[in-house]
Amino acid sequence: MALMERDLNLLILMQNHLVVVGILSQFNMDKQENFLKSLNFPLYNISSELNSYKFSGTDSLSFLDRISTNKIEIFDPKTSSKTILTDNKGSIIDILNYKVLDNSNIIFSLESNNPETINYLKKLIIVEDVEIFEDDVIKKITIYSRKEIIDENNLFSFCFYNINKLRDIIRYEVYFKDNFEINNLSLNEFQNISDSTKELIDIKNNLFEFDTKLKKINPLETGLIDYISFNKGCYVGQEVIARLHNYKKISREIIKFQSNENLIINDAFKSKDNISGKILSVTKDKTEFVGLCLIKKKDVGKISSDFLLI
């Protein structure tokens, strides 16, 4: 009888836990939707100043192709893309936004805006005819819209641009030198949002900006597969990344988290459900902290809420 009573109490506790988790999950879903509904789309955010650089020399294209993940070629000098620097273990060192101007010149910026990456790049130059110069200071504008509002043809004149068509919104990322001006587009009609609001929108869409504090993360587990070419020559870390991709060995996945404590990027953690992971991004949302983290795929099924509680 005592055993049956204990089992019954355990069952009640489990049911209560599921109810609490279910309520929390719905609460977080409603909270996200209400957050987006409170915003007056289109939205924009302009970053502080960033450094830009130029590869110059007859070997510029082959050099960048040799050291990074994307296939570097002149497919259209008007368009831009991203490429990733990885170490010999396939971990991200930095992410470059770039545009090939001609056979000898490439302009680029660093997602981290960290000058140490430039020192690293210079050390990789062996016998190639390529030099790295500091170029103009630029800014980045990020625009969020419920529908397509900018024709890609209107972005060709800017330094770099990226367009992400997400589930609920379209995200435009445009880097410019002097003024951001597009015909028939007035920022006066857009809502200017803070950095924290921008981060909250990106977190909802599992997006984060690379920070050099991040160590031992690879492009495949962080959703950057579009900037990896699997049919090009060797680059640092290629063997590891190819093996992870071909044998489906990606062991971690991006998950949203919620915490009462301010966590630090790259910190390891153990959640209230005894799940271990690494912090990718974090920002404050009123009285709590939210962000993105990497956890093992085998642990994803243990999470019944939209947010991992830390």
PDB file of C-alpha atoms in Angstrom:
ATOM      1  CA  MET A   1       0.000   0.000   0.000  1.00  0.00           C
ATOM      2  CA  ALA A   2       2.834   2.389   0.894  1.00  0.00           C
ATOM      3  CA  LEU A   3       4.467   1.667  -2.452  1.00  0.00           C
ATOM      4  CA  MET A   4       1.259   2.428  -4.360  1.00  0.00           C
ATOM      5  CA  GLU A   5       0.811   5.676  -2.427  1.00  0.00           C
ATOM      6  CA  ARG A   6       4.402   6.710  -3.188  1.00  0.00           C
ATOM      7  CA  ASP A   7       3.932   5.944  -6.893  1.00  0.00           C
ATOM      8  CA  LEU A   8       0.700   7.932  -6.902  1.00  0.00           C
ATOM      9  CA  ASN A   9       2.411  10.938  -5.299  1.00  0.00           C
ATOM     10  CA  LEU A  10       5.226  10.673  -7.832  1.00  0.00           C
ATOM     11  CA  LEU A  11       2.702  10.610 -10.678  1.00  0.00           C
ATOM     12  CA  ILE A  12       0.967  13.705  -9.288  1.00  0.00           C
ATOM     13  CA  LEU A  13       4.323  15.521  -9.042  1.00  0.00           C
ATOM     14  CA  MET A  14       5.147  14.619 -12.646  1.00  0.00           C
ATOM     15  CA  GLN A  15       1.742  15.824 -13.851  1.00  0.00           C
ATOM     16  CA  ASN A  16       2.120  19.077 -11.922  1.00  0.00           C
ATOM     17  CA  HIS A  17       5.575  19.554 -13.468  1.00  0.00           C
ATOM     18  CA  LEU A  18       4.162  19.052 -16.966  1.00  0.00           C
ATOM     19  CA  VAL A  19       1.388  21.553 -16.253  1.00  0.00           C
ATOM     20  CA  VAL A  20       3.903  24.135 -15.001  1.00  0.00           C
ATOM     21  CA  VAL A  21       6.172  23.565 -18.010  1.00  0.00           C
ATOM     22  CA  GLY A  22       3.208  23.775 -20.362  1.00  0.00           C
ATOM     23  CA  ILE A  23       2.065  27.061 -18.817  1.00  0.00           C
ATOM     24  CA  LEU A  24       5.625  28.444 -18.972  1.00  0.00           C
ATOM     25  CA  SER A  25       5.984  27.384 -22.614  1.00  0.00           C
ATOM     26  CA  GLN A  26       2.724  29.083 -23.579  1.00  0.00           C
ATOM     27  CA  PHE A  27       3.679  32.143 -21.525  1.00  0.00           C
ATOM     28  CA  ASN A  28       6.987  32.502 -23.363  1.00  0.00           C
ATOM     29  CA  MET A  29       5.326  32.000 -26.761  1.00  0.00           C
ATOM     30  CA  ASP A  30       2.705  34.641 -25.944  1.00  0.00           C
ATOM     31  CA  LYS A  31       5.411  36.944 -24.608  1.00  0.00           C
ATOM     32  CA  GLN A  32       7.377  36.714 -27.862  1.00  0.00           C
ATOM     33  CA  GLU A  33       4.297  37.337 -29.985  1.00  0.00           C
ATOM     34  CA  ASN A  34       3.216  40.306 -27.847  1.00  0.00           C
ATOM     35  CA  PHE A  35       6.738  41.715 -28.071  1.00  0.00           C
ATOM     36  CA  LEU A  36       6.651  41.624 -31.886  1.00  0.00           C
ATOM     37  CA  LYS A  37       3.106  43.007 -32.013  1.00  0.00           C
ATOM     38  CA  SER A  38       4.199  45.981 -29.914  1.00  0.00           C
ATOM     39  CA  LEU A  39       6.699  47.006 -32.602  1.00  0.00           C
ATOM     40  CA  ASN A  40       5.724  49.269 -35.462  1.00  0.00           C
ATOM     41  CA  PHE A  41       7.302  47.631 -38.531  1.00  0.00           C
ATOM     42  CA  PRO A  42       9.414  48.447 -40.512  1.00  0.00           C
ATOM     43  CA  LEU A  43      12.180  48.863 -37.935  1.00  0.00           C
ATOM     44  CA  TYR A  44      15.790  49.926 -38.174  1.00  0.00           C
ATOM     45  CA  ASN A  45      18.922  50.091 -36.037  1.00  0.00           C
ATOM     46  CA  ILE A  46      22.215  51.787 -36.952  1.00  0.00           C
ATOM     47  CA  SER A  47      25.427  50.499 -35.404  1.00  0.00           C
ATOM     48  CA  SER A  48      28.370  52.501 -34.180  1.00  0.00           C
ATOM     49  CA  GLU A  49      31.319  52.950 -36.538  1.00  0.00           C
ATOM     50  CA  LEU A  50      33.125  49.880 -37.872  1.00  0.00           C
ATOM     51  CA  ASN A  51      36.465  49.470 -39.599  1.00  0.00           C
ATOM     52  CA  SER A  52      36.676  48.245 -43.185  1.00  0.00           C
ATOM     53  CA  TYR A  53      39.692  46.919 -45.056  1.00  0.00           C
ATOM     54  CA  LYS A  54      40.928  45.977 -48.511  1.00  0.00           C
ATOM     55  CA  PHE A  55      42.872  43.037 -49.916  1.00  0.00           C
ATOM     56  CA  SER A  56      44.939  44.342 -52.824  1.00  0.00           C
ATOM     57  CA  GLY A  57      47.237  42.420 -55.174  1.00  0.00           C
ATOM     58  CA  THR A  58      47.099  39.881 -57.991  1.00  0.00           C
ATOM     59  CA  ASP A  59      46.656  36.998 -55.511  1.00  0.00           C
ATOM     60  CA  SER A  60      43.864  38.583 -53.444  1.00  0.00           C
ATOM     61  CA  LEU A  61      41.134  36.197 -54.622  1.00  0.00           C
ATOM     62  CA  SER A  62      43.219  33.036 -54.336  1.00  0.00           C
ATOM     63  CA  PHE A  63      44.491  34.112 -50.899  1.00  0.00           C
ATOM     64  CA  LEU A  64      41.032  34.665 -49.396  1.00  0.00           C
ATOM     65  CA  ASP A  65      39.837  31.465 -51.073  1.00  0.00           C
ATOM     66  CA  ARG A  66      42.728  29.547 -49.481  1.00  0.00           C
ATOM     67  CA  ILE A  67      42.163  30.753 -45.926  1.00  0.00           C
ATOM     68  CA  SER A  68      38.351  30.829 -45.577  1.00  0.00           C
ATOM     69  CA  THR A  69      35.253  28.671 -46.030  1.00  0.00           C
ATOM     70  CA  ASN A  70      33.462  30.288 -48.982  1.00  0.00           C
ATOM     71  CA  LYS A  71      34.352  30.027 -52.670  1.00  0.00           C
ATOM     72  CA  ILE A  72      35.845  33.405 -53.593  1.00  0.00           C
ATOM     73  CA  GLU A  73      35.311  34.314 -57.232  1.00  0.00           C
ATOM     74  CA  ILE A  74      34.101  37.125 -59.435  1.00  0.00           C
ATOM     75  CA  PHE A  75      30.511  36.059 -60.007  1.00  0.00           C
ATOM     76  CA  ASP A  76      29.159  39.593 -59.914  1.00  0.00           C
ATOM     77  CA  PRO A  77      31.187  42.557 -58.612  1.00  0.00           C
ATOM     78  CA  LYS A  78      27.979  44.203 -57.382  1.00  0.00           C
ATOM     79  CA  THR A  79      26.982  41.496 -54.923  1.00  0.00           C
ATOM     80  CA  SER A  80      28.498  40.656 -51.555  1.00  0.00           C
ATOM     81  CA  SER A  81      28.660  37.669 -49.245  1.00  0.00           C
ATOM     82  CA  LYS A  82      30.248  36.312 -46.077  1.00  0.00           C
ATOM     83  CA  THR A  83      33.134  33.921 -45.520  1.00  0.00           C
ATOM     84  CA  ILE A  84      34.428  32.383 -42.304  1.00  0.00           C
ATOM     85  CA  LEU A  85      37.910  32.059 -40.848  1.00  0.00           C
ATOM     86  CA  THR A  86      38.361  28.812 -38.913  1.00  0.00           C
ATOM     87  CA  ASP A  87      41.261  27.271 -37.029  1.00  0.00           C
ATOM     88  CA  ASN A  88      42.685  23.793 -37.602  1.00  0.00           C
ATOM     89  CA  LYS A  89      39.953  22.303 -35.400  1.00  0.00           C
ATOM     90  CA  GLY A  90      37.172  23.926 -37.435  1.00  0.00           C
ATOM     91  CA  SER A  91      36.305  26.542 -34.789  1.00  0.00           C
ATOM     92  CA  ILE A  92      35.328  30.064 -35.864  1.00  0.00           C
ATOM     93  CA  ILE A  93      38.019  32.740 -35.574  1.00  0.00           C
ATOM     94  CA  ASP A  94      36.007  35.517 -37.237  1.00  0.00           C
ATOM     95  CA  ILE A  95      33.451  36.186 -39.986  1.00  0.00           C
ATOM     96  CA  LEU A  96      34.158  38.473 -42.953  1.00  0.00           C
ATOM     97  CA  ASN A  97      31.641  40.455 -44.974  1.00  0.00           C
ATOM     98  CA  TYR A  98      33.249  40.957 -48.369  1.00  0.00           C
ATOM     99  CA  LYS A  99      32.776  42.183 -51.922  1.00  0.00           C
ATOM    100  CA  VAL A 100      35.076  41.286 -54.816  1.00  0.00           C
ATOM    101  CA  LEU A 101      35.686  44.504 -56.767  1.00  0.00           C
ATOM    102  CA  ASP A 102      37.917  43.050 -59.501  1.00  0.00           C
ATOM    103  CA  ASN A 103      40.691  40.482 -60.012  1.00  0.00           C
ATOM    104  CA  SER A 104      42.999  42.279 -57.576  1.00  0.00           C
ATOM    105  CA  ASN A 105      40.819  44.006 -54.978  1.00  0.00           C
ATOM    106  CA  ILE A 106      38.395  42.846 -52.289  1.00  0.00           C
ATOM    107  CA  ILE A 107      36.841  45.099 -49.661  1.00  0.00           C
ATOM    108  CA  PHE A 108      35.799  43.516 -46.373  1.00  0.00           C
ATOM    109  CA  SER A 109      34.841  44.084 -42.757  1.00  0.00           C
ATOM    110  CA  LEU A 110      35.018  41.867 -39.680  1.00  0.00           C
ATOM    111  CA  GLU A 111      31.886  40.872 -37.813  1.00  0.00           C
ATOM    112  CA  SER A 112      33.860  41.109 -34.569  1.00  0.00           C
ATOM    113  CA  ASN A 113      35.435  44.461 -35.570  1.00  0.00           C
ATOM    114  CA  ASN A 114      38.542  43.111 -33.829  1.00  0.00           C
ATOM    115  CA  PRO A 115      41.888  44.396 -35.246  1.00  0.00           C
ATOM    116  CA  GLU A 116      43.621  41.263 -33.909  1.00  0.00           C
ATOM    117  CA  THR A 117      42.012  39.358 -36.782  1.00  0.00           C
ATOM    118  CA  ILE A 118      43.904  41.598 -39.225  1.00  0.00           C
ATOM    119  CA  ASN A 119      47.180  40.651 -37.540  1.00  0.00           C
ATOM    120  CA  TYR A 120      46.188  37.001 -37.898  1.00  0.00           C
ATOM    121  CA  LEU A 121      45.416  37.474 -41.615  1.00  0.00           C
ATOM    122  CA  LYS A 122      48.772  39.142 -42.251  1.00  0.00           C
ATOM    123  CA  LYS A 123      50.578  36.158 -40.715  1.00  0.00           C
ATOM    124  CA  LEU A 124      48.856  33.876 -43.240  1.00  0.00           C
ATOM    125  CA  ILE A 125      50.385  35.709 -46.210  1.00  0.00           C
ATOM    126  CA  ILE A 126      53.324  33.561 -47.329  1.00  0.00           C
ATOM    127  CA  VAL A 127      54.480  34.293 -50.876  1.00  0.00           C
ATOM    128  CA  GLU A 128      51.234  35.686 -52.304  1.00  0.00           C
ATOM    129  CA  ASP A 129      51.070  39.082 -53.966  1.00  0.00           C
ATOM    130  CA  VAL A 130      48.525  40.521 -51.548  1.00  0.00           C
ATOM    131  CA  GLU A 131      48.508  43.354 -49.019  1.00  0.00           C
ATOM    132  CA  ILE A 132      45.914  44.379 -46.450  1.00  0.00           C
ATOM    133  CA  PHE A 133      45.043  48.057 -46.153  1.00  0.00           C
ATOM    134  CA  GLU A 134      42.729  49.864 -43.780  1.00  0.00           C
ATOM    135  CA  ASP A 135      39.863  51.412 -45.732  1.00  0.00           C
ATOM    136  CA  ASP A 136      37.056  53.815 -44.814  1.00  0.00           C
ATOM    137  CA  VAL A 137      35.106  53.748 -41.566  1.00  0.00           C
ATOM    138  CA  ILE A 138      31.620  52.351 -42.184  1.00  0.00           C
ATOM    139  CA  LYS A 139      28.327  51.850 -40.371  1.00  0.00           C
ATOM    140  CA  LYS A 140      25.780  49.061 -40.454  1.00  0.00           C
ATOM    141  CA  ILE A 141      22.034  49.475 -40.657  1.00  0.00           C
ATOM    142  CA  THR A 142      19.768  46.536 -39.850  1.00  0.00           C
ATOM    143  CA  ILE A 143      16.203  46.758 -41.152  1.00  0.00           C
ATOM    144  CA  TYR A 144      13.324  44.452 -40.209  1.00  0.00           C
ATOM    145  CA  SER A 145      10.172  44.331 -42.281  1.00  0.00           C
ATOM    146  CA  ARG A 146       7.044  42.181 -42.478  1.00  0.00           C
ATOM    147  CA  LYS A 147       7.323  42.188 -46.264  1.00  0.00           C
ATOM    148  CA  GLU A 148       9.892  42.825 -48.981  1.00  0.00           C
ATOM    149  CA  ILE A 149      10.547  46.566 -49.112  1.00  0.00           C
ATOM    150  CA  ILE A 150      14.001  46.788 -50.728  1.00  0.00           C
ATOM    151  CA  ASP A 151      14.892  45.478 -54.170  1.00  0.00           C
ATOM    152  CA  GLU A 152      18.316  43.809 -54.099  1.00  0.00           C
ATOM    153  CA  ASN A 153      19.339  45.887 -57.130  1.00  0.00           C
ATOM    154  CA  ASN A 154      19.135  48.963 -54.894  1.00  0.00           C
ATOM    155  CA  LEU A 155      21.791  47.524 -52.557  1.00  0.00           C
ATOM    156  CA  PHE A 156      24.559  47.024 -55.108  1.00  0.00           C
ATOM    157  CA  SER A 157      26.033  50.484 -54.515  1.00  0.00           C
ATOM    158  CA  PHE A 158      26.678  49.813 -50.809  1.00  0.00           C
ATOM    159  CA  CYS A 159      29.787  48.199 -49.327  1.00  0.00           C
ATOM    160  CA  PHE A 160      28.155  44.936 -48.264  1.00  0.00           C
ATOM    161  CA  TYR A 161      24.662  43.640 -47.684  1.00  0.00           C
ATOM    162  CA  ASN A 162      22.885  40.486 -46.538  1.00  0.00           C
ATOM    163  CA  ILE A 163      19.207  39.594 -46.828  1.00  0.00           C
ATOM    164  CA  ASN A 164      17.680  36.971 -44.516  1.00  0.00           C
ATOM    165  CA  LYS A 165      14.118  35.879 -45.244  1.00  0.00           C
ATOM    166  CA  LEU A 166      13.047  34.546 -41.865  1.00  0.00           C
ATOM    167  CA  ARG A 167       9.789  32.912 -40.809  1.00  0.00           C
ATOM    168  CA  ASP A 168       7.907  36.083 -39.837  1.00  0.00           C
ATOM    169  CA  ILE A 169      10.093  38.912 -41.120  1.00  0.00           C
ATOM    170  CA  ILE A 170      12.731  39.914 -43.638  1.00  0.00           C
ATOM    171  CA  ARG A 171      16.041  41.110 -42.206  1.00  0.00           C
ATOM    172  CA  TYR A 172      18.225  43.465 -44.265  1.00  0.00           C
ATOM    173  CA  GLU A 173      21.801  44.135 -43.173  1.00  0.00           C
ATOM    174  CA  VAL A 174      23.513  46.929 -45.118  1.00  0.00           C
ATOM    175  CA  TYR A 175      26.990  48.412 -44.595  1.00  0.00           C
ATOM    176  CA  PHE A 176      27.516  51.966 -45.847  1.00  0.00           C
ATOM    177  CA  LYS A 177      30.164  54.710 -45.791  1.00  0.00           C
ATOM    178  CA  ASP A 178      28.481  58.100 -45.749  1.00  0.00           C
ATOM    179  CA  ASN A 179      24.713  58.146 -45.932  1.00  0.00           C
ATOM    180  CA  PHE A 180      22.121  55.431 -46.246  1.00  0.00           C
ATOM    181  CA  GLU A 181      19.878  56.548 -49.078  1.00  0.00           C
ATOM    182  CA  ILE A 182      17.612  54.434 -51.281  1.00  0.00           C
ATOM    183  CA  ASN A 183      15.081  55.791 -53.737  1.00  0.00           C
ATOM    184  CA  ASN A 184      11.484  55.649 -52.496  1.00  0.00           C
ATOM    185  CA  LEU A 185      12.596  54.591 -49.024  1.00  0.00           C
ATOM    186  CA  SER A 186      12.395  56.985 -46.074  1.00  0.00           C
ATOM    187  CA  LEU A 187      13.708  56.025 -42.652  1.00  0.00           C
ATOM    188  CA  ASN A 188      11.450  58.717 -41.208  1.00  0.00           C
ATOM    189  CA  GLU A 189       8.599  56.270 -41.732  1.00  0.00           C
ATOM    190  CA  PHE A 190      10.429  53.505 -39.821  1.00  0.00           C
ATOM    191  CA  GLN A 191      10.656  52.892 -36.085  1.00  0.00           C
ATOM    192  CA  ASN A 192      14.190  53.382 -34.755  1.00  0.00           C
ATOM    193  CA  ILE A 193      14.942  50.605 -32.259  1.00  0.00           C
ATOM    194  CA  SER A 194      17.594  50.273 -29.559  1.00  0.00           C
ATOM    195  CA  ASP A 195      20.452  47.779 -29.616  1.00  0.00           C
ATOM    196  CA  SER A 196      18.697  45.660 -26.973  1.00  0.00           C
ATOM    197  CA  THR A 197      15.463  45.493 -29.005  1.00  0.00           C
ATOM    198  CA  LYS A 198      17.486  44.478 -32.066  1.00  0.00           C
ATOM    199  CA  GLU A 199      19.154  41.742 -30.028  1.00  0.00           C
ATOM    200  CA  LEU A 200      15.771  40.484 -28.789  1.00  0.00           C
ATOM    201  CA  ILE A 201      14.471  40.218 -32.361  1.00  0.00           C
ATOM    202  CA  ASP A 202      17.613  38.370 -33.436  1.00  0.00           C
ATOM    203  CA  ILE A 203      17.386  36.003 -30.463  1.00  0.00           C
ATOM    204  CA  LYS A 204      13.800  35.157 -31.397  1.00  0.00           C
ATOM    205  CA  ASN A 205      15.136  34.154 -34.829  1.00  0.00           C
ATOM    206  CA  ASN A 206      18.171  32.228 -33.494  1.00  0.00           C
ATOM    207  CA  LEU A 207      20.589  34.840 -34.859  1.00  0.00           C
ATOM    208  CA  PHE A 208      23.645  36.247 -33.097  1.00  0.00           C
ATOM    209  CA  GLU A 209      26.661  38.351 -34.030  1.00  0.00           C
ATOM    210  CA  PHE A 210      30.038  36.695 -33.637  1.00  0.00           C
ATOM    211  CA  ASP A 211      32.061  37.861 -30.650  1.00  0.00           C
ATOM    212  CA  THR A 212      35.758  37.021 -30.339  1.00  0.00           C
ATOM    213  CA  LYS A 213      35.087  35.870 -26.768  1.00  0.00           C
ATOM    214  CA  LEU A 214      33.398  32.855 -28.344  1.00  0.00           C
ATOM    215  CA  LYS A 215      35.725  29.857 -28.495  1.00  0.00           C
ATOM    216  CA  LYS A 216      35.367  26.325 -29.837  1.00  0.00           C
ATOM    217  CA  ILE A 217      32.194  26.790 -31.873  1.00  0.00           C
ATOM    218  CA  ASN A 218      31.978  25.706 -35.501  1.00  0.00           C
ATOM    219  CA  PRO A 219      29.987  27.172 -38.431  1.00  0.00           C
ATOM    220  CA  LEU A 220      27.781  24.110 -38.914  1.00  0.00           C
ATOM    221  CA  GLU A 221      26.312  24.071 -35.417  1.00  0.00           C
ATOM    222  CA  THR A 222      25.690  27.823 -35.521  1.00  0.00           C
ATOM    223  CA  GLY A 223      23.632  27.903 -38.737  1.00  0.00           C
ATOM    224  CA  LEU A 224      26.298  29.298 -41.086  1.00  0.00           C
ATOM    225  CA  ILE A 225      26.332  26.467 -43.630  1.00  0.00           C
ATOM    226  CA  ASP A 226      25.362  28.876 -46.461  1.00  0.00           C
ATOM    227  CA  TYR A 227      28.844  30.412 -46.226  1.00  0.00           C
ATOM    228  CA  ILE A 228      30.714  27.112 -46.548  1.00  0.00           C
ATOM    229  CA  SER A 229      31.677  25.686 -49.941  1.00  0.00           C
ATOM    230  CA  PHE A 230      32.159  21.908 -49.929  1.00  0.00           C
ATOM    231  CA  ASN A 231      33.619  21.713 -53.453  1.00  0.00           C
ATOM    232  CA  LYS A 232      36.590  24.072 -53.240  1.00  0.00           C
ATOM    233  CA  GLY A 233      40.272  23.753 -52.416  1.00  0.00           C
ATOM    234  CA  CYS A 234      41.726  23.379 -48.949  1.00  0.00           C
ATOM    235  CA  TYR A 235      41.408  25.981 -46.207  1.00  0.00           C
ATOM    236  CA  VAL A 236      42.360  25.889 -42.549  1.00  0.00           C
ATOM    237  CA  GLY A 237      39.904  23.606 -40.742  1.00  0.00           C
ATOM    238  CA  GLN A 238      38.362  22.158 -43.922  1.00  0.00           C
ATOM    239  CA  GLU A 239      39.033  18.522 -43.041  1.00  0.00           C
ATOM    240  CA  VAL A 240      37.241  18.808 -39.691  1.00  0.00           C
ATOM    241  CA  ILE A 241      34.251  20.702 -41.107  1.00  0.00           C
ATOM    242  CA  ALA A 242      33.908  18.309 -44.070  1.00  0.00           C
ATOM    243  CA  ARG A 243      33.981  15.295 -41.749  1.00  0.00           C
ATOM    244  CA  LEU A 244      31.340  16.804 -39.445  1.00  0.00           C
ATOM    245  CA  HIS A 245      29.139  17.552 -42.453  1.00  0.00           C
ATOM    246  CA  ASN A 246      29.578  14.311 -44.421  1.00  0.00           C
ATOM    247  CA  TYR A 247      29.165  11.997 -41.442  1.00  0.00           C
ATOM    248  CA  LYS A 248      26.449  14.121 -39.789  1.00  0.00           C
ATOM    249  CA  LYS A 249      28.491  14.504 -36.623  1.00  0.00           C
ATOM    250  CA  ILE A 250      27.102  17.890 -35.564  1.00  0.00           C
ATOM    251  CA  SER A 251      26.529  17.275 -31.868  1.00  0.00           C
ATOM    252  CA  ARG A 252      25.158  20.640 -30.684  1.00  0.00           C
ATOM    253  CA  GLU A 253      22.215  22.877 -31.501  1.00  0.00           C
ATOM    254  CA  ILE A 254      21.219  26.501 -30.827  1.00  0.00           C
ATOM    255  CA  ILE A 255      18.525  26.931 -28.153  1.00  0.00           C
ATOM    256  CA  LYS A 256      17.014  30.032 -26.513  1.00  0.00           C
ATOM    257  CA  PHE A 257      17.519  30.430 -22.773  1.00  0.00           C
ATOM    258  CA  GLN A 258      16.093  32.496 -19.941  1.00  0.00           C
ATOM    259  CA  SER A 259      17.857  33.329 -16.681  1.00  0.00           C
ATOM    260  CA  ASN A 260      17.540  35.565 -13.641  1.00  0.00           C
ATOM    261  CA  GLU A 261      21.308  36.110 -13.736  1.00  0.00           C
ATOM    262  CA  ASN A 262      23.392  38.049 -16.241  1.00  0.00           C
ATOM    263  CA  LEU A 263      25.500  35.407 -17.977  1.00  0.00           C
ATOM    264  CA  ILE A 264      28.699  36.005 -19.938  1.00  0.00           C
ATOM    265  CA  ILE A 265      29.314  35.097 -23.585  1.00  0.00           C
ATOM    266  CA  ASN A 266      31.260  31.821 -23.947  1.00  0.00           C
ATOM    267  CA  ASP A 267      30.546  30.785 -20.351  1.00  0.00           C
ATOM    268  CA  ALA A 268      29.724  27.139 -19.733  1.00  0.00           C
ATOM    269  CA  PHE A 269      26.590  26.503 -17.679  1.00  0.00           C
ATOM    270  CA  LYS A 270      24.397  23.793 -16.203  1.00  0.00           C
ATOM    271  CA  SER A 271      20.643  24.427 -16.363  1.00  0.00           C
ATOM    272  CA  LYS A 272      17.966  23.677 -13.780  1.00  0.00           C
ATOM    273  CA  ASP A 273      17.266  20.497 -15.774  1.00  0.00           C
ATOM    274  CA  ASN A 274      20.942  19.481 -15.450  1.00  0.00           C
ATOM    275  CA  ILE A 275      21.672  20.301 -19.115  1.00  0.00           C
ATOM    276  CA  SER A 276      25.150  21.638 -19.927  1.00  0.00           C
ATOM    277  CA  GLY A 277      25.908  24.190 -22.637  1.00  0.00           C
ATOM    278  CA  LYS A 278      27.715  27.340 -23.802  1.00  0.00           C
ATOM    279  CA  ILE A 279      26.388  30.931 -23.949  1.00  0.00           C
ATOM    280  CA  LEU A 280      26.392  32.497 -27.461  1.00  0.00           C
ATOM    281  CA  SER A 281      24.539  35.759 -26.789  1.00  0.00           C
ATOM    282  CA  VAL A 282      22.691  37.448 -23.949  1.00  0.00           C
ATOM    283  CA  THR A 283      20.641  40.603 -23.412  1.00  0.00           C
ATOM    284  CA  LYS A 284      18.315  41.960 -20.747  1.00  0.00           C
ATOM    285  CA  ASP A 285      14.559  41.728 -21.244  1.00  0.00           C
ATOM    286  CA  LYS A 286      12.962  43.837 -18.501  1.00  0.00           C
ATOM    287  CA  THR A 287      13.683  41.910 -15.271  1.00  0.00           C
ATOM    288  CA  GLU A 288      15.320  38.816 -16.757  1.00  0.00           C
ATOM    289  CA  PHE A 289      18.042  37.841 -19.192  1.00  0.00           C
ATOM    290  CA  VAL A 290      17.504  35.961 -22.428  1.00  0.00           C
ATOM    291  CA  GLY A 291      19.829  34.773 -25.152  1.00  0.00           C
ATOM    292  CA  LEU A 292      21.078  31.896 -27.247  1.00  0.00           C
ATOM    293  CA  CYS A 293      23.170  28.940 -26.176  1.00  0.00           C
ATOM    294  CA  LEU A 294      24.575  25.724 -27.612  1.00  0.00           C
ATOM    295  CA  ILE A 295      23.543  22.423 -26.041  1.00  0.00           C
ATOM    296  CA  LYS A 296      24.006  18.820 -27.103  1.00  0.00           C
ATOM    297  CA  LYS A 297      21.371  17.587 -29.546  1.00  0.00           C
ATOM    298  CA  LYS A 298      20.609  14.606 -27.331  1.00  0.00           C
ATOM    299  CA  ASP A 299      19.449  17.047 -24.629  1.00  0.00           C
ATOM    300  CA  VAL A 300      17.092  19.068 -26.849  1.00  0.00           C
ATOM    301  CA  GLY A 301      14.268  16.572 -26.343  1.00  0.00           C
ATOM    302  CA  LYS A 302      14.456  17.107 -22.584  1.00  0.00           C
ATOM    303  CA  ILE A 303      13.322  20.732 -22.960  1.00  0.00           C
ATOM    304  CA  SER A 304       9.536  21.092 -22.867  1.00  0.00           C
ATOM    305  CA  SER A 305       9.557  24.899 -22.929  1.00  0.00           C
ATOM    306  CA  ASP A 306      10.540  27.352 -25.670  1.00  0.00           C
ATOM    307  CA  PHE A 307      13.271  28.586 -23.335  1.00  0.00           C
ATOM    308  CA  LEU A 308      15.881  26.617 -21.440  1.00  0.00           C
ATOM    309  CA  LEU A 309      15.790  27.800 -17.823  1.00  0.00           C
ATOM    310  CA  ILE A 310      19.247  28.476 -16.397  1.00  0.00           C
TER     311      ILE A 310
END
